[in-house]
Coordinates of C-alpha atoms and ligand atoms in Angstrom, one line a residue:
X1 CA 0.0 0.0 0.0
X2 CA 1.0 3.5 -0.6
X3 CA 2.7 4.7 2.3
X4 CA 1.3 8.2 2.2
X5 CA -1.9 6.4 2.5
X6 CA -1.0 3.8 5.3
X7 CA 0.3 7.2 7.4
X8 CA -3.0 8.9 7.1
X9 CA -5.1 5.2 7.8
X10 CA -2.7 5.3 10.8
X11 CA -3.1 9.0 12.2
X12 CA -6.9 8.6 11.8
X13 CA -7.3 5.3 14.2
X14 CA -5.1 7.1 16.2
X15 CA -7.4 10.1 16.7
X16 CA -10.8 8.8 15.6
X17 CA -10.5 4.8 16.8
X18 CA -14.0 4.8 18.5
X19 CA -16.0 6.0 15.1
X20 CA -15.3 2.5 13.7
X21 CA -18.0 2.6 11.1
X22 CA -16.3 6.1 9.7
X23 CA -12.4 4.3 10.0
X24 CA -14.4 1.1 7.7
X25 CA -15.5 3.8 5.3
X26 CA -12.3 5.9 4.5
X27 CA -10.1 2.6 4.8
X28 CA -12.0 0.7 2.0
X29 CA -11.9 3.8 -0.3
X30 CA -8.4 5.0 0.7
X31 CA -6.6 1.5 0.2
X32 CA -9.0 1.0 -3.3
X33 CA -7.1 4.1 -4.4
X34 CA -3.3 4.1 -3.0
X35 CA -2.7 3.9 -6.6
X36 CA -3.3 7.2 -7.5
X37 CA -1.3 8.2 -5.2
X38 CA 1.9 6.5 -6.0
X39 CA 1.1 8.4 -9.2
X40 CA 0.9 11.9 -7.4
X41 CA 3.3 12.5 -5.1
X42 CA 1.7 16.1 -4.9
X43 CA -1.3 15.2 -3.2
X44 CA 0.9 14.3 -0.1
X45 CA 2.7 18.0 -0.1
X46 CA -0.7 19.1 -0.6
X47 CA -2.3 17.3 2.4
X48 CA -4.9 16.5 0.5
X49 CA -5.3 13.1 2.4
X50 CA -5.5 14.9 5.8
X51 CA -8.1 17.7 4.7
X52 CA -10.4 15.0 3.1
X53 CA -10.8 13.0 5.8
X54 CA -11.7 16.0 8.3
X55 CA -15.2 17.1 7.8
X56 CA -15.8 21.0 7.0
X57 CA -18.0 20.9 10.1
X58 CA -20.0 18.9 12.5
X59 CA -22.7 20.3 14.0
X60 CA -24.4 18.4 17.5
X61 CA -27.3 19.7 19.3
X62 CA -30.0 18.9 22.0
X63 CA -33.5 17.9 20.7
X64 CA -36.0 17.9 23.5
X65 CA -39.7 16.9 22.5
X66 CA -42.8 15.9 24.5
X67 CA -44.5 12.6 23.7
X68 CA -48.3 12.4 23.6
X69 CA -48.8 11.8 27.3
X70 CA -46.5 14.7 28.2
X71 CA -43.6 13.0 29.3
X72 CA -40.3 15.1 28.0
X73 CA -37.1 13.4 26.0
X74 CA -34.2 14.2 25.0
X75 CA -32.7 12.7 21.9
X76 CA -29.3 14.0 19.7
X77 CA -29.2 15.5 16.7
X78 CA -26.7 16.0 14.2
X79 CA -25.1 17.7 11.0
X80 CA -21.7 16.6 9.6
X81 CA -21.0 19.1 6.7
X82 CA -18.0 16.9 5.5
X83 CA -17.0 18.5 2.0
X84 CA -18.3 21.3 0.0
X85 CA -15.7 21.1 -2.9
X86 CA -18.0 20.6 -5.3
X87 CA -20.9 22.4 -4.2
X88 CA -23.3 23.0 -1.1
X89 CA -23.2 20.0 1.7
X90 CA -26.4 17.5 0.1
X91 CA -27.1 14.4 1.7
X92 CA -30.3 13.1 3.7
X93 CA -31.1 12.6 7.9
X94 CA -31.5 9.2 9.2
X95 CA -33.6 9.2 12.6
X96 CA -32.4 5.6 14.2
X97 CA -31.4 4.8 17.5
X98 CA -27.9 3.6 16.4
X99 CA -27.0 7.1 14.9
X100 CA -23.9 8.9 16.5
X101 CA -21.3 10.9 15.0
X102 CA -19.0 8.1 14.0
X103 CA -21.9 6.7 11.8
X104 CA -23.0 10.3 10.3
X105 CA -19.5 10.9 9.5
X106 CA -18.9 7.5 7.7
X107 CA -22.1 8.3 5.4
X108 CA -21.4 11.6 5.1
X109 CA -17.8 10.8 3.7
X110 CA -19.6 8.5 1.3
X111 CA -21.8 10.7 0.0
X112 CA -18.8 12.7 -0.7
X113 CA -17.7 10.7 -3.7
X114 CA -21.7 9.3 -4.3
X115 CA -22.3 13.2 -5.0
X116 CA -19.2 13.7 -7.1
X117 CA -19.8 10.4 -9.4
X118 CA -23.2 12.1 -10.5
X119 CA -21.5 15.1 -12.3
X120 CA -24.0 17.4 -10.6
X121 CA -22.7 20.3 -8.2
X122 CA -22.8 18.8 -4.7
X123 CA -20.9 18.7 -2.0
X124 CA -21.5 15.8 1.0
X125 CA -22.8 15.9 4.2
X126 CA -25.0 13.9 6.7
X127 CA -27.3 14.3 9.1
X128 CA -30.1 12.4 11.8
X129 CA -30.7 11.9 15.4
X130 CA -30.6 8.8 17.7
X131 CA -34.6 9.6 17.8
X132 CA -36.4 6.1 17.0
X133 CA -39.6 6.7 15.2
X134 CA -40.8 3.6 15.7
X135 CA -44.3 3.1 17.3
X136 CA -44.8 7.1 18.1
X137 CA -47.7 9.2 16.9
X138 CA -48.2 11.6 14.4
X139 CA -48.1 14.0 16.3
X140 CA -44.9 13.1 18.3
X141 CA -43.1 12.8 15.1
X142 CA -44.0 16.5 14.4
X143 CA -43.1 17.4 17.3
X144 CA -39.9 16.0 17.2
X145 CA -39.5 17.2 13.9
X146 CA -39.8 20.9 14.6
X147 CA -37.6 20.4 17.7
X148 CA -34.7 19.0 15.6
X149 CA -35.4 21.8 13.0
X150 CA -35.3 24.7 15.8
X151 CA -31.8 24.4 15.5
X152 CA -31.0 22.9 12.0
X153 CA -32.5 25.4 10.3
X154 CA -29.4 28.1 11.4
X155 CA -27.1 26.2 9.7
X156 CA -28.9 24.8 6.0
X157 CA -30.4 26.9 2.9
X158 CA -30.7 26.0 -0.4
X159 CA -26.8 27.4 -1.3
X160 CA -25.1 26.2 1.6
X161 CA -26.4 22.5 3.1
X162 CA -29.5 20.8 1.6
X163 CA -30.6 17.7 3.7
X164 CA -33.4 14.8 2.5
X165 CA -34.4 11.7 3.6
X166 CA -32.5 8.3 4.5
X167 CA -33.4 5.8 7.4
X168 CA -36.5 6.8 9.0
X169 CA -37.3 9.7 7.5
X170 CA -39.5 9.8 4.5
X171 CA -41.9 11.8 3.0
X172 CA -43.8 12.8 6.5
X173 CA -40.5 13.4 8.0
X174 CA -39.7 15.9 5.4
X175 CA -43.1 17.4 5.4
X176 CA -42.8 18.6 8.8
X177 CA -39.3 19.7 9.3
X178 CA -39.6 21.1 5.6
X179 CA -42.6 23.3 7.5
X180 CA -41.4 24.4 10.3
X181 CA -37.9 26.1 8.4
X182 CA -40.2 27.7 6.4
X183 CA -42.0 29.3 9.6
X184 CA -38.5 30.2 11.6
X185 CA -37.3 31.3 8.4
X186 CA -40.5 33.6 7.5
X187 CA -40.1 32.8 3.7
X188 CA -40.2 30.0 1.0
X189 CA -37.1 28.0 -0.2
X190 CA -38.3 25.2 -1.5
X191 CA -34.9 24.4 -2.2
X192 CA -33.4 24.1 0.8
X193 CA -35.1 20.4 1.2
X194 CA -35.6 17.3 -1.6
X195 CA -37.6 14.7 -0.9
X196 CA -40.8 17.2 -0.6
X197 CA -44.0 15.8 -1.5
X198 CA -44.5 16.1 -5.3
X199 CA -47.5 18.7 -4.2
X200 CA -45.3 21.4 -2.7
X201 CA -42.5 21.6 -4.8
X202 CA -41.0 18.3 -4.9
X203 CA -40.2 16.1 -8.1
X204 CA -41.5 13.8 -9.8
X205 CA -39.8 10.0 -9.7
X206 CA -37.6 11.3 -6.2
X207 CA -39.5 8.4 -4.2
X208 CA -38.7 5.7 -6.6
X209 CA -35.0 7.0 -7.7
X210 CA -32.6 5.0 -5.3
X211 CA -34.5 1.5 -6.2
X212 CA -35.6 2.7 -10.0
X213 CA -31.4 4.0 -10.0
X214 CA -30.0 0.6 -8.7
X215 CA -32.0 -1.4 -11.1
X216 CA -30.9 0.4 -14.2
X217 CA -27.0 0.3 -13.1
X218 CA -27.7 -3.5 -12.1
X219 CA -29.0 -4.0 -15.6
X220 CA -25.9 -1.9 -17.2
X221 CA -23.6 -4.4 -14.9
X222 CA -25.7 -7.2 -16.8
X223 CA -24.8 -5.7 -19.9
X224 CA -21.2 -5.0 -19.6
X225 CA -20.7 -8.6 -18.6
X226 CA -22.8 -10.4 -21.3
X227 CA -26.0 -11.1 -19.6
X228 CA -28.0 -8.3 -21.2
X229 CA -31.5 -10.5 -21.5
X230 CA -31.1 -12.4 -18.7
X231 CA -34.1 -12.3 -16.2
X232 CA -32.8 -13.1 -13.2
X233 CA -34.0 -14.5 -9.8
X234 CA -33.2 -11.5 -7.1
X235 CA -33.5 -11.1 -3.5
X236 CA -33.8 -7.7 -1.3
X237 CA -32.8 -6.9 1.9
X238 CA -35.1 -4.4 3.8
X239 CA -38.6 -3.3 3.0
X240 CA -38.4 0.6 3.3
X241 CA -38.2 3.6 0.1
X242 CA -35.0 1.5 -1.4
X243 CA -35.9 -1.6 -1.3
X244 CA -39.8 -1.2 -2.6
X245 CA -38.8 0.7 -5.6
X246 CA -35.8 -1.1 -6.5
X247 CA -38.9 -4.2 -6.1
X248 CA -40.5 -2.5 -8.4
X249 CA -38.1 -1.8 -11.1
X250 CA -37.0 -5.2 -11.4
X251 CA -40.5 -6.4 -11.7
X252 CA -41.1 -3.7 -14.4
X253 CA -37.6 -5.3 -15.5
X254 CA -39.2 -8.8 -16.0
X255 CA -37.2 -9.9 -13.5
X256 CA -38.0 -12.0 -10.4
X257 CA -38.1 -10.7 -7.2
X258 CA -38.6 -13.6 -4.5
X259 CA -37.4 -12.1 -1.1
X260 CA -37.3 -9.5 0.9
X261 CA -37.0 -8.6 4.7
X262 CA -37.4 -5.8 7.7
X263 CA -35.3 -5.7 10.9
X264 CA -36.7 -8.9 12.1
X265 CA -37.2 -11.1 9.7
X266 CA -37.8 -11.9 6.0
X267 CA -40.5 -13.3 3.4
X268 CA -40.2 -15.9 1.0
X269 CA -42.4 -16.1 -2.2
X270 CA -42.4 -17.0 -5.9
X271 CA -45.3 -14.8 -6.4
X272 CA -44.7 -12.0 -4.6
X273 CA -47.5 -9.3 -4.7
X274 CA -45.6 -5.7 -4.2
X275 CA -48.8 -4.0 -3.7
X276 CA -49.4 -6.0 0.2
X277 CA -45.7 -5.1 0.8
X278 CA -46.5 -1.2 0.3
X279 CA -49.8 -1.5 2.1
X280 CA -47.6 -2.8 5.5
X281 CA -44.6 -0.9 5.2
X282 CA -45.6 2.7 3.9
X283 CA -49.5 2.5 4.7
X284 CA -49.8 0.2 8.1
X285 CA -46.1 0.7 9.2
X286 CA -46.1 -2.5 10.6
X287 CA -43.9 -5.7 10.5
X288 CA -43.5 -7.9 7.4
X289 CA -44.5 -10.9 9.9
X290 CA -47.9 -10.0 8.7
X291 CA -47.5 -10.4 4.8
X292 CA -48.7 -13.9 4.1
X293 CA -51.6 -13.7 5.6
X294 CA -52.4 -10.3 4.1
X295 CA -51.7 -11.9 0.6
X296 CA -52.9 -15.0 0.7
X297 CA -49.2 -16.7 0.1
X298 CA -45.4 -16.8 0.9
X299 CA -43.8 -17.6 4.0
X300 CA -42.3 -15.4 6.8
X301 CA -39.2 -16.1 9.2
X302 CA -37.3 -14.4 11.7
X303 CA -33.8 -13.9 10.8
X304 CA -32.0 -12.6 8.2
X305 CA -32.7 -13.0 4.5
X306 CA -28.7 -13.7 4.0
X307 CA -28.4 -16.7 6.2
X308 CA -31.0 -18.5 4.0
X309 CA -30.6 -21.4 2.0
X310 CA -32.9 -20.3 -1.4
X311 CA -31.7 -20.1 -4.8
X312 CA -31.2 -16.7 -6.8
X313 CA -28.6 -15.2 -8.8
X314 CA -28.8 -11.4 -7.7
X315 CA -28.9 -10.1 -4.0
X316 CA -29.8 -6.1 -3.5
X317 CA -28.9 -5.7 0.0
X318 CA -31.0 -2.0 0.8
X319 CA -31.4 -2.3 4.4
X320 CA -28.5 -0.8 6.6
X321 CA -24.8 -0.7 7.1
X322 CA -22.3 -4.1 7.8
X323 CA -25.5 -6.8 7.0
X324 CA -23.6 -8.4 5.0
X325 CA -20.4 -10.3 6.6
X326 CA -17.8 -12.7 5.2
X327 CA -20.3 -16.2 6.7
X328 CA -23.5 -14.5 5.1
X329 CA -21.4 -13.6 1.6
X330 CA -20.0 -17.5 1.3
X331 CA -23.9 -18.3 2.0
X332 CA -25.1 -16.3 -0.6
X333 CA -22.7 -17.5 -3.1
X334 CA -23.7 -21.1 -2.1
X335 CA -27.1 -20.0 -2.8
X336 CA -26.3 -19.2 -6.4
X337 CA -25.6 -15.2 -6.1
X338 CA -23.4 -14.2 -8.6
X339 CA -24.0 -10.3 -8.6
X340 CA -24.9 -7.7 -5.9
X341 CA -25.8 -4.5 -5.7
X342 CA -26.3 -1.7 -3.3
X343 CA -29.1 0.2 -2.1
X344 CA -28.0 0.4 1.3
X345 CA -24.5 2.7 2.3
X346 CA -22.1 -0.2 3.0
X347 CA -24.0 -3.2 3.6
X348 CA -21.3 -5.5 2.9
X349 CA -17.9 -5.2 5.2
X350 CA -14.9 -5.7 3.8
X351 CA -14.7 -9.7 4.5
X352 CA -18.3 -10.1 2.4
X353 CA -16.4 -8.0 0.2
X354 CA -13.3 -10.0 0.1
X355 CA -15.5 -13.3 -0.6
X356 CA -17.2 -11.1 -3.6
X357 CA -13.6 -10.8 -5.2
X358 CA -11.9 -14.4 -4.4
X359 CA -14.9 -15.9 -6.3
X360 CA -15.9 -13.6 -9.1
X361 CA -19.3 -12.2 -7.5
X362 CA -20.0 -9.1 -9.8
X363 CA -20.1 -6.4 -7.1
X364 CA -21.9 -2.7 -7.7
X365 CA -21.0 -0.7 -4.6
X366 CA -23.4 1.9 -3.1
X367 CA -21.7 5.0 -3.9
X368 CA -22.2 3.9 -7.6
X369 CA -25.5 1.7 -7.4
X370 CA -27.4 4.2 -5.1
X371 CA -26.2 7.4 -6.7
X372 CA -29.3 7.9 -8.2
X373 CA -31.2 9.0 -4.9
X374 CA -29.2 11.6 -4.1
X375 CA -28.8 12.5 -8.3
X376 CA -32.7 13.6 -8.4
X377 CA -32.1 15.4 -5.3
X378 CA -29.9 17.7 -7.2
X379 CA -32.5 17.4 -10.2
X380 CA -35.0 18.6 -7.9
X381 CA -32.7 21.1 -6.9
X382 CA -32.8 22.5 -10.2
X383 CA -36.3 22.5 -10.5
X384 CA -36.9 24.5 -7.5
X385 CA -34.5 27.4 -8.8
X386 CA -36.0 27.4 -11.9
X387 CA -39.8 27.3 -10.4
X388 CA -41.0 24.8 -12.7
X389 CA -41.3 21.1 -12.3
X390 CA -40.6 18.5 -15.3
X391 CA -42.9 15.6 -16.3
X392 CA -42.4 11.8 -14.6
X393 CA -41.1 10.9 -18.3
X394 CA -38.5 13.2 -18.0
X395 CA -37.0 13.0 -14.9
X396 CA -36.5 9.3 -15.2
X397 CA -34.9 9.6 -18.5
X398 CA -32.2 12.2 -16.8
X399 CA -31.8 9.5 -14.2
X400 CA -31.4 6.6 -16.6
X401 CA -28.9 8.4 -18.2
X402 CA -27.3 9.6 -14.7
X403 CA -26.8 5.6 -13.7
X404 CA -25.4 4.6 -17.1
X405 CA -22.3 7.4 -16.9
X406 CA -21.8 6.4 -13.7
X407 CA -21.2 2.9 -14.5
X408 CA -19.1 4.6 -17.4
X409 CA -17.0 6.8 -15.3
X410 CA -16.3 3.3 -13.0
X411 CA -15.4 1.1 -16.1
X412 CA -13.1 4.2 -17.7
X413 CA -11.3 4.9 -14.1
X414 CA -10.8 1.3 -13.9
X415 CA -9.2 1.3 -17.8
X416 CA -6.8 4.5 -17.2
X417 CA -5.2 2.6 -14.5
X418 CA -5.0 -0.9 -16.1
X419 CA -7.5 -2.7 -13.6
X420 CA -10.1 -5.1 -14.8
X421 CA -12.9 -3.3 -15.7
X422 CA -15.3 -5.4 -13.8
X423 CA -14.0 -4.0 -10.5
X424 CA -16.4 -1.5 -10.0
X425 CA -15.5 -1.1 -6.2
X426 CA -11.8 0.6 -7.3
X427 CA -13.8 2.1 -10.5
X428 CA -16.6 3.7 -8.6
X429 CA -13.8 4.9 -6.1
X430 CA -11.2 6.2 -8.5
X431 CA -14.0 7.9 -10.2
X432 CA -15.4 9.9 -7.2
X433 CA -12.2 10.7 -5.5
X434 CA -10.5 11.9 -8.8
X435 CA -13.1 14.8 -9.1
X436 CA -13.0 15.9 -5.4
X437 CA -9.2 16.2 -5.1
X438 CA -9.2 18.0 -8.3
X439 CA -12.1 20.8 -7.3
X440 CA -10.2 21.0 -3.7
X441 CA -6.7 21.4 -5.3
X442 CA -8.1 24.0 -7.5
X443 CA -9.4 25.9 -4.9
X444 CA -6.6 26.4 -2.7
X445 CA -6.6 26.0 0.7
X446 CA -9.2 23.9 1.2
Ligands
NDP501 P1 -36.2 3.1 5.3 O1 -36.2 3.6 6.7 O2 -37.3 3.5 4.4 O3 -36.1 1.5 5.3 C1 -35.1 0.8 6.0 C2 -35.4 -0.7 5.9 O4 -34.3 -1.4 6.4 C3 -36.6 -1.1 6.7 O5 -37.2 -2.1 6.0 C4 -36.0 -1.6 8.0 O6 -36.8 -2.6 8.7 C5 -34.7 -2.3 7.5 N1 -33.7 -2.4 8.5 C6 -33.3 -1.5 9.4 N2 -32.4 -2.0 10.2 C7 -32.2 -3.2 9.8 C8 -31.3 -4.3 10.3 N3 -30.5 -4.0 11.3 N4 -31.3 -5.5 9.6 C9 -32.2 -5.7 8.6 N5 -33.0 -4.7 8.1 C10 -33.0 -3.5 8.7 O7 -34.8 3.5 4.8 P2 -34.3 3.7 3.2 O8 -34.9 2.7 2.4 O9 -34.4 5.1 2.9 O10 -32.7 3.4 3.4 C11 -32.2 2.1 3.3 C12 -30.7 2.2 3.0 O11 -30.5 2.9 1.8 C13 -29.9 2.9 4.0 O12 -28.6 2.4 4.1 C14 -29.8 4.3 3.4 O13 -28.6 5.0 3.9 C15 -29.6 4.0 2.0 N6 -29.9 5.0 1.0 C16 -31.1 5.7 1.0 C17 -31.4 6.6 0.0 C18 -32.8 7.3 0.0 O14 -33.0 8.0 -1.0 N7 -33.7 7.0 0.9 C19 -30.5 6.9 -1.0 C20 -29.3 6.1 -1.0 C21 -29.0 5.2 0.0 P3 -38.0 -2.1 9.6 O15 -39.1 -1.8 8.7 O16 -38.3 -3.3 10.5 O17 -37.5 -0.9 10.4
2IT502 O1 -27.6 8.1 1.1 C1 -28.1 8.9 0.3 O2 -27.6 9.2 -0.8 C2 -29.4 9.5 0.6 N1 -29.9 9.2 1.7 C3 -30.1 10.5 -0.3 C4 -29.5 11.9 -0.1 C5 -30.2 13.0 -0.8 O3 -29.8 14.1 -0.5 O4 -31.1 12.8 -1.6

């Protein structure tokens, strides 16, 4: 390894060796990309290493709320603006009770290079709270929401940070916190949020973008590798915004779908009916436990979807970080996988990873594969400054077109450095990091 590179891994366990989520992020990209800098001895004068992996600014505050029977809690919340090379900090809030500051800063260091892969102007950042929606109210979720925003709202705009969704926060999330900046801020931005329902100035196809954008770089993976008409049998971790639309893409895709799961288990089922999987998890909010005996069919169990024995040849992991270990990756390739993609921001460690290499599992990466979330953010960005909203039609073509560079840019990084092509973690990584150093070293002291 590059020893420029093994001296900054060092320095940053030194000083950061609690966040170990954050130290799993920058390690995979930073030793995926020690060749570029045996190339450029410069970017070690330069520091670049050091500035990259110190966010711009990380933001923690106290978020008291009052639950529905007037009881008073205090949760955390957070906003890491990591890099803004490339334009204002964009990235969503995740409300789960495992959020800290070493987990915000490991996604908002992905979304760092996510951002710059899309060509669009953004910079990264992250955000959330430890807050655990789960089982509250309405109401408490509002009220939580303009708690959290009572403070946020100082430090976003629609030129400096824009947040969205991720983990637990969704349309209704957005709604309220999305209200209540408008009210401290006496005026209308509507692009200081994406994410917005489609009624008040948000766009078209942002729902479905992550799964609809994972589907169409899966089927440019299929392509590139000689599969192009294959339908394939596919499984799919998690049940929430990523997960149901990448469902439905590869449905729409002729393909089959035959799994999926939540936190506590997962379903099994040859026929399996999308619309009852919407009706629990965005309508009823309830566990996927319930599923076959809403539809009729299918099987539930409690576990997770990776340790089962079932046969398919493409896994879609879009639930949460480290599912995915070295055990669950041999399982899967026993099972038949021979691809996976990401929804999720680094479901697979780096031992699942390892196991993808040694035996030839086609592997899309999430700051490639889930690029196109955060890439209609930025459309919807663009909408909102030029007051006008495109058609459904439309913004999925710019999307479509957004996932196939992307898997362009991975397969031409890989080529200008004489790796195989079919490595799209060192592509999608060469790619992202490439454009970042050269905005910051054209900018100075950055
Ligand atoms: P949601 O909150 O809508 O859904 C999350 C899903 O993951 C739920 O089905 C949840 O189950 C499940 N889940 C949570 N924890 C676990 C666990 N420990 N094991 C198994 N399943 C679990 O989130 P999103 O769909 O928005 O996000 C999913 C992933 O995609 C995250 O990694 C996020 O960072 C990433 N992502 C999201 C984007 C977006 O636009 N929303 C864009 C790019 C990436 P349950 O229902 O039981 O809680
Ligand atoms: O991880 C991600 O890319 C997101 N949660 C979406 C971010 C965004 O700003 O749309």
């Amino acid at each position: 390894m590059n020893t420029y590179v093994e001296r900054v891994l060092q320095e940053l366990k030194e000083k950061n060796g609690h966040e170990k989520e954050f130290i799993q992020a920058v390690e995979e990209v930073l030793t995926s990309t020690s060749i570029v800098f045996d190339l450029h001895p410069l970017y070690e004068q330069k520091a670049i290493l050091e500035r990259l992996v110190e966010p711009e600014r990380s933001i923690q505050f106290k978020v008291p709320w009052m639950d529905d029977h007037g009881r008073y809690h205090v949760n955390r919340g957070y906003r890491v603006q990591f890099n803004s090379a490339l334009g204002p900090y964009k990235g969503g809030l995740r409300f789960h009770p495992s959020v800290n500051l070493g987990i915000l800063k490991f996604l908002g260091f992905e979304q760092i290079f996510k951002n710059a892969l899309t060509t669009l102007p953004i910079g990264g950042g992250k955000g959330g709270s430890d807050f655990d929606p789960k089982g509250k109210s309405d109401e408490e979720i509002m009220r939580f929401c303009q708690s959290f925003m009572t403070e946020l709202y100082r430090h976003i705009g629609p030129d400096t940070d824009v947040p969205a969704g991720d983990m637990g926060v969704g349309a209704r999330e957005v709604g309220f916190l999305y209200g209540y900046y408008k009210r401290l801020q006496g005026m209308t931005q509507p692009g200081v949020f994406t994410g917005k329902g489609v009624g008040y100035g948000g766009s078209l196809v942002r729902k479905e973008a992550t799964g609809y954008g994972l589907v169409y770089f899966v089927q440019e993976m299929l392509k590139a590798n000689g599969f192009g008409n294959y339908k394939p049998r596919v499984v799919i971790s998690g049940s929430g915004n990523v997960a149901i639309y990448a469902a439905e893409k590869a449905l729409q895709s002729g393909w089959k779908v035959i799994a999926m799961s939540d936190s506590k288990g997962y379903i099994i089922d040859e026929h399996l009916d999308l619309n009852w999987i919407k009706q629990i998890k965005e309508v009823e909010r309830r566990s996927l436990s319930y599923y076959p005996n809403y539809a009729g069919h299918g099987e539930y169990h409690e576990g997770s979807l990776y340790d089962a024995h079932i046969n398919y040849d493409i896994a879609l992991p879009c639930a949460t970080q480290n599912e995915i270990d070295g055990i669950r990756a041999r399982n899967m390739y026993a099972c038949g996988c021979r691809l996976v993609a990401e929804g999720a921001n680094m479901p697979s460690n780096q031992e699942a990873i390892d196991v993808y290499m040694t035996n030839g599992i086609l592997y899309g990466p999430g700051k490639a594969a889930n690029a196109g979330g955060v890439a209609t953010s930025a459309l919807e960005m663009a909408q909102n400054s030029m007051r006008l909203m495109w058609s459904s039609e439309e913004v999925d073509a710019r999307l479509h077109d957004i996932m196939i560079q992307i898997h362009e840019q991975c397969v031409q990084a890989c080529l200008k450095y004489g790796i195989d092509p079919r490595n799209y973690l060192v592509g999608a990584n060469i790619a992202g990091l490439e454009r970042v150093i050269d905005a910051m070293m054209a900018q100075g002291d950055y």
